[in-house]
Every structure is written in C-alpha cells, then in structure tokens.
Amino acid sequence: MRIGVITGSGSYDLPQLENAAQRTIKTEYGEATVTEGHLDDAELVHLSRHGTGHHRLSNQVDHRANLAALLACKVDALVSLTVCGAIDPAAEPGSLVVFDDLYFPANRLPDGSACTWYESPGAAGRGHWIFDRPFSEPLRRALIAAAAHTGTTVVTSGVYGHVDGPRFNSRPEIAALAAAGVTAVSQTAGPEVVLAGEAELPMALVGFVTDYANGVAPQPEPVEALLARMAASKDIFAALAAHALPGLELVAPVGTVYRFGA
C-alpha cells in the first residue's frame, strides 16, 4: 500500500523514513515537494503543508497543488496530521483526537475560491461528493489502535473545525463553533478533506491538541506552553505513524462521487 502523509506545524519531515528521496512535482495548480520512502513494509509519500521552516502560513498553503502532487504519486490513502486547539474541554492539551466528522461550512480555499476540483462548467467528471461521515472508518480504527502505543491520551471521535488563518479566533467565534459541536480547530485541514473526498482518496485526520481555544479554559496559558506542545507533537506523530502505517491494507473511498459527463 502507498500512503500519503501530510504534516503541519512543528512536523516538517518524517525522520524515520527509510531510503528517503525528495522531489518536486509540477501540477496544473503549482509545484509541491514530496519525500518518498519506506516505513517497514509501507510505501510513504510525505508532504509538509507549510514547508521547511514554516515557509507558508495557513493562508498561503496551496491545497490543490499538494493533493494533486500526492495523486500524481499514486497514493492509495491519505493520513493528515495537524496540531489543533480544543473547543471541547474533554479534549485536553497533549491528547490526540482521531476525528470522525467535519465542520467546514465556508468550503473555501485560502484565496477565497470554492474548495473543489470542479472549476469549469461542463467539464467531464464534475460532480458532487455525497457521504455520511467524511473519514475512512478502517483508517480511523487503525490510527486509534496505534495511538494507544504513543503514551498519549486518545479521543476516539470528534468534529474537526476548519477556521481561517493566520490569526487565532476570538472568544465569540469559538463559542459559535462550540455551539455547532466542534471538538477542535486548526487552519489547514478542511480543504484537504474535501479535495481528497472528491478525488475518491480515502483519508483520516488526527489532531494533537496544543492548547484550549480562546475562552475555553478559565485562564489562558502562556503562549510558551502551546509552543512546547507543538514541538512535542513531532515525536508523538512519528510514533503514531510507526505503529499505524505498516500493515495497513487497501480501503475503499468514502461515500460516493456522483459525476456528470464521461
């Protein structure tokens, strides 16, 4: 199985990749750099959404180029990893959340355009992604089982909320997301979920909670605590990948893409 892995803030590489080779892939949406290698019996294609040194802020990530590059590498599934801020107090800082649903009502890319592959009226293959839950349940189960080996508390379900960056959210904004049932938020994974779904690429999303979102805790922590957990997330995610990705079997796409045209 060939698995795409996207990492975010604090995790700009996968240090345990064997025979790692980096290359830049040109797509119709722009260029993206990937690193291909092996993790035991799994073939991995790693992509850092922000780039080395956090070159791109969340509002500068080119999601279509990233997903197009992974599709060009013929990955069979995608595991996306993100640090996040908890809205549900039960998702404590330092825990992992294996999400099972999505809150992304704007459905927009960072440039404000619609988050979809379907840009041209009448284009062959245009359609609608129809689903119950947006994430692959077999991938989720594998990640939940692997997370038990990381020494980290695991929240086995939750709603991922996509928010626009690069600023963090105000208290009323977080309160509105809490009312919608969101468990935790970050600024990048929403478009990845939608584009993977439209491409019929099964996907799972895991978050590492670095802090409580604005207004959730009685008193805000110093920013240094968030940064320390972000730095710690790299080893947690590496341990998760090491236990989850080898041995994964092919899984079916999520939902149905109802297409028009040949």
mmCIF file of C-alpha atoms in Angstrom, residues 6-155:
data_model
loop_
_atom_site.group_PDB
_atom_site.id
_atom_site.type_symbol
_atom_site.label_atom_id
_atom_site.label_comp_id
_atom_site.label_asym_id
_atom_site.label_seq_id
_atom_site.Cartn_x
_atom_site.Cartn_y
_atom_site.Cartn_z
ATOM 1 C CA ILE A 6 0.606 15.354 5.303
ATOM 2 C CA THR A 7 2.163 17.016 8.339
ATOM 3 C CA GLY A 8 1.812 20.543 9.663
ATOM 4 C CA SER A 9 3.192 22.971 12.209
ATOM 5 C CA GLY A 10 6.153 21.547 14.086
ATOM 6 C CA SER A 11 6.469 18.430 11.895
ATOM 7 C CA TYR A 12 8.260 19.317 8.695
ATOM 8 C CA ASP A 13 9.672 15.863 7.956
ATOM 9 C CA LEU A 14 9.274 12.186 8.832
ATOM 10 C CA PRO A 15 12.682 11.310 10.293
ATOM 11 C CA GLN A 16 12.036 7.544 10.367
ATOM 12 C CA LEU A 17 11.580 7.270 6.592
ATOM 13 C CA GLU A 18 13.987 4.754 5.074
ATOM 14 C CA ASN A 19 15.635 5.389 1.686
ATOM 15 C CA ALA A 20 14.048 8.833 1.663
ATOM 16 C CA ALA A 21 14.217 10.753 -1.611
ATOM 17 C CA GLN A 22 12.832 14.221 -2.118
ATOM 18 C CA ARG A 23 11.453 15.522 -5.400
ATOM 19 C CA THR A 24 9.370 18.420 -6.657
ATOM 20 C CA ILE A 25 6.255 17.613 -8.636
ATOM 21 C CA LYS A 26 4.762 20.038 -11.130
ATOM 22 C CA THR A 27 0.962 20.049 -11.293
ATOM 23 C CA GLU A 28 -1.526 22.254 -13.098
ATOM 24 C CA TYR A 29 -2.070 24.031 -9.761
ATOM 25 C CA GLY A 30 1.596 24.654 -8.992
ATOM 26 C CA GLU A 31 4.587 22.792 -7.613
ATOM 27 C CA ALA A 32 4.737 20.689 -4.460
ATOM 28 C CA THR A 33 7.690 18.964 -2.840
ATOM 29 C CA VAL A 34 7.277 15.419 -1.559
ATOM 30 C CA THR A 35 9.585 12.915 0.114
ATOM 31 C CA GLU A 36 9.163 9.255 -0.808
ATOM 32 C CA GLY A 37 10.463 6.379 1.281
ATOM 33 C CA HIS A 38 9.574 3.297 3.280
ATOM 34 C CA LEU A 39 8.420 2.673 6.817
ATOM 35 C CA ASP A 40 8.816 -1.076 7.284
ATOM 36 C CA ASP A 41 6.540 -2.576 4.605
ATOM 37 C CA ALA A 42 4.663 0.645 3.856
ATOM 38 C CA GLU A 43 5.498 2.961 0.958
ATOM 39 C CA LEU A 44 5.095 6.533 2.134
ATOM 40 C CA VAL A 45 4.831 9.835 0.308
ATOM 41 C CA HIS A 46 5.290 12.656 2.791
ATOM 42 C CA LEU A 47 4.287 16.268 2.204
ATOM 43 C CA SER A 48 4.844 19.165 4.605
ATOM 44 C CA ARG A 49 1.923 21.526 4.073
ATOM 45 C CA HIS A 50 3.831 24.547 5.397
ATOM 46 C CA GLY A 51 7.266 23.624 4.020
ATOM 47 C CA THR A 52 10.618 23.648 5.783
ATOM 48 C CA GLY A 53 10.912 26.419 8.338
ATOM 49 C CA HIS A 54 7.162 27.048 8.120
ATOM 50 C CA HIS A 55 7.696 28.801 4.796
ATOM 51 C CA ARG A 56 3.955 29.128 4.130
ATOM 52 C CA LEU A 57 1.421 30.363 6.662
ATOM 53 C CA SER A 58 -2.010 28.756 6.639
ATOM 54 C CA ASN A 59 -3.378 31.391 4.254
ATOM 55 C CA GLN A 60 -0.591 30.560 1.767
ATOM 56 C CA VAL A 61 -0.941 26.766 1.591
ATOM 57 C CA ASP A 62 -1.745 25.599 -1.945
ATOM 58 C CA HIS A 63 -4.039 22.695 -1.150
ATOM 59 C CA ARG A 64 -4.861 21.747 -4.727
ATOM 60 C CA ALA A 65 -1.187 21.586 -5.698
ATOM 61 C CA ASN A 66 -0.474 19.465 -2.611
ATOM 62 C CA LEU A 67 -3.290 16.990 -3.246
ATOM 63 C CA ALA A 68 -2.585 16.891 -6.981
ATOM 64 C CA ALA A 69 1.044 16.011 -6.237
ATOM 65 C CA LEU A 70 0.030 13.172 -3.921
ATOM 66 C CA LEU A 71 -2.427 11.868 -6.510
ATOM 67 C CA ALA A 72 0.339 12.025 -9.128
ATOM 68 C CA CYS A 73 2.385 9.822 -6.792
ATOM 69 C CA LYS A 74 -0.497 7.318 -6.900
ATOM 70 C CA VAL A 75 -1.121 7.119 -3.178
ATOM 71 C CA ASP A 76 -3.883 4.722 -2.107
ATOM 72 C CA ALA A 77 -4.870 6.585 1.053
ATOM 73 C CA LEU A 78 -4.078 9.769 2.955
ATOM 74 C CA VAL A 79 -3.342 10.364 6.627
ATOM 75 C CA SER A 80 -3.357 14.024 7.563
ATOM 76 C CA LEU A 81 -1.818 15.243 10.833
ATOM 77 C CA THR A 82 -2.410 18.636 12.424
ATOM 78 C CA VAL A 83 -1.872 20.426 15.696
ATOM 79 C CA CYS A 84 -5.099 21.944 16.937
ATOM 80 C CA GLY A 85 -6.828 23.960 19.618
ATOM 81 C CA ALA A 86 -9.505 22.237 21.697
ATOM 82 C CA ILE A 87 -13.019 23.631 21.958
ATOM 83 C CA ASP A 88 -14.398 20.654 23.862
ATOM 84 C CA PRO A 89 -12.846 20.790 27.351
ATOM 85 C CA ALA A 90 -12.692 16.979 27.352
ATOM 86 C CA ALA A 91 -10.017 17.112 24.614
ATOM 87 C CA GLU A 92 -7.192 18.055 26.934
ATOM 88 C CA PRO A 93 -3.959 19.639 25.726
ATOM 89 C CA GLY A 94 -1.433 16.920 24.987
ATOM 90 C CA SER A 95 -4.046 14.467 23.697
ATOM 91 C CA LEU A 96 -4.657 13.021 20.239
ATOM 92 C CA VAL A 97 -8.026 13.339 18.509
ATOM 93 C CA VAL A 98 -8.938 10.907 15.730
ATOM 94 C CA PHE A 99 -11.680 12.920 14.034
ATOM 95 C CA ASP A 100 -14.824 11.364 12.616
ATOM 96 C CA ASP A 101 -16.627 14.427 11.258
ATOM 97 C CA LEU A 102 -16.025 17.832 9.686
ATOM 98 C CA TYR A 103 -17.264 21.405 10.190
ATOM 99 C CA PHE A 104 -16.207 23.486 7.184
ATOM 100 C CA PRO A 105 -19.322 25.389 6.060
ATOM 101 C CA ALA A 106 -17.468 28.052 4.060
ATOM 102 C CA ASN A 107 -15.881 25.361 1.836
ATOM 103 C CA ARG A 108 -13.301 27.860 0.595
ATOM 104 C CA LEU A 109 -9.620 27.717 -0.255
ATOM 105 C CA PRO A 110 -7.294 30.330 1.283
ATOM 106 C CA ASP A 111 -7.656 32.569 -1.785
ATOM 107 C CA GLY A 112 -11.440 32.663 -1.298
ATOM 108 C CA SER A 113 -12.312 30.408 -4.240
ATOM 109 C CA ALA A 114 -14.524 27.357 -3.821
ATOM 110 C CA CYS A 115 -12.769 24.301 -2.396
ATOM 111 C CA THR A 116 -13.302 21.833 -5.232
ATOM 112 C CA TRP A 117 -11.602 20.294 -8.245
ATOM 113 C CA TYR A 118 -14.630 21.238 -10.358
ATOM 114 C CA GLU A 119 -13.843 24.684 -11.711
ATOM 115 C CA SER A 120 -15.173 24.550 -15.287
ATOM 116 C CA PRO A 121 -18.847 24.226 -16.283
ATOM 117 C CA GLY A 122 -19.379 21.180 -18.471
ATOM 118 C CA ALA A 123 -16.036 19.574 -17.597
ATOM 119 C CA ALA A 124 -16.065 15.788 -17.731
ATOM 120 C CA GLY A 125 -16.136 14.134 -14.331
ATOM 121 C CA ARG A 126 -17.641 17.085 -12.473
ATOM 122 C CA GLY A 127 -19.984 16.120 -9.686
ATOM 123 C CA HIS A 128 -20.945 16.003 -6.030
ATOM 124 C CA TRP A 129 -19.253 14.172 -3.171
ATOM 125 C CA ILE A 130 -22.031 12.542 -1.137
ATOM 126 C CA PHE A 131 -21.173 10.952 2.213
ATOM 127 C CA ASP A 132 -22.341 10.199 5.718
ATOM 128 C CA ARG A 133 -19.030 10.759 7.525
ATOM 129 C CA PRO A 134 -16.066 12.180 5.586
ATOM 130 C CA PHE A 135 -13.309 9.987 7.026
ATOM 131 C CA SER A 136 -12.397 6.362 6.324
ATOM 132 C CA GLU A 137 -13.526 4.221 9.234
ATOM 133 C CA PRO A 138 -10.925 1.450 8.642
ATOM 134 C CA LEU A 139 -8.150 4.054 8.645
ATOM 135 C CA ARG A 140 -9.588 5.639 11.785
ATOM 136 C CA ARG A 141 -9.667 2.278 13.573
ATOM 137 C CA ALA A 142 -6.039 1.595 12.644
ATOM 138 C CA LEU A 143 -4.967 5.003 13.930
ATOM 139 C CA ILE A 144 -6.934 4.615 17.171
ATOM 140 C CA ALA A 145 -5.274 1.249 17.815
ATOM 141 C CA ALA A 146 -1.836 2.683 17.045
ATOM 142 C CA ALA A 147 -2.383 5.752 19.211
ATOM 143 C CA ALA A 148 -2.576 3.505 22.260
ATOM 144 C CA HIS A 149 1.166 2.865 21.790
ATOM 145 C CA THR A 150 2.140 6.552 21.884
ATOM 146 C CA GLY A 151 1.650 7.010 25.637
ATOM 147 C CA THR A 152 -0.821 9.802 24.865
ATOM 148 C CA THR A 153 -4.486 10.138 25.776
ATOM 149 C CA VAL A 154 -6.642 9.383 22.735
ATOM 150 C CA VAL A 155 -10.029 10.924 21.946
#
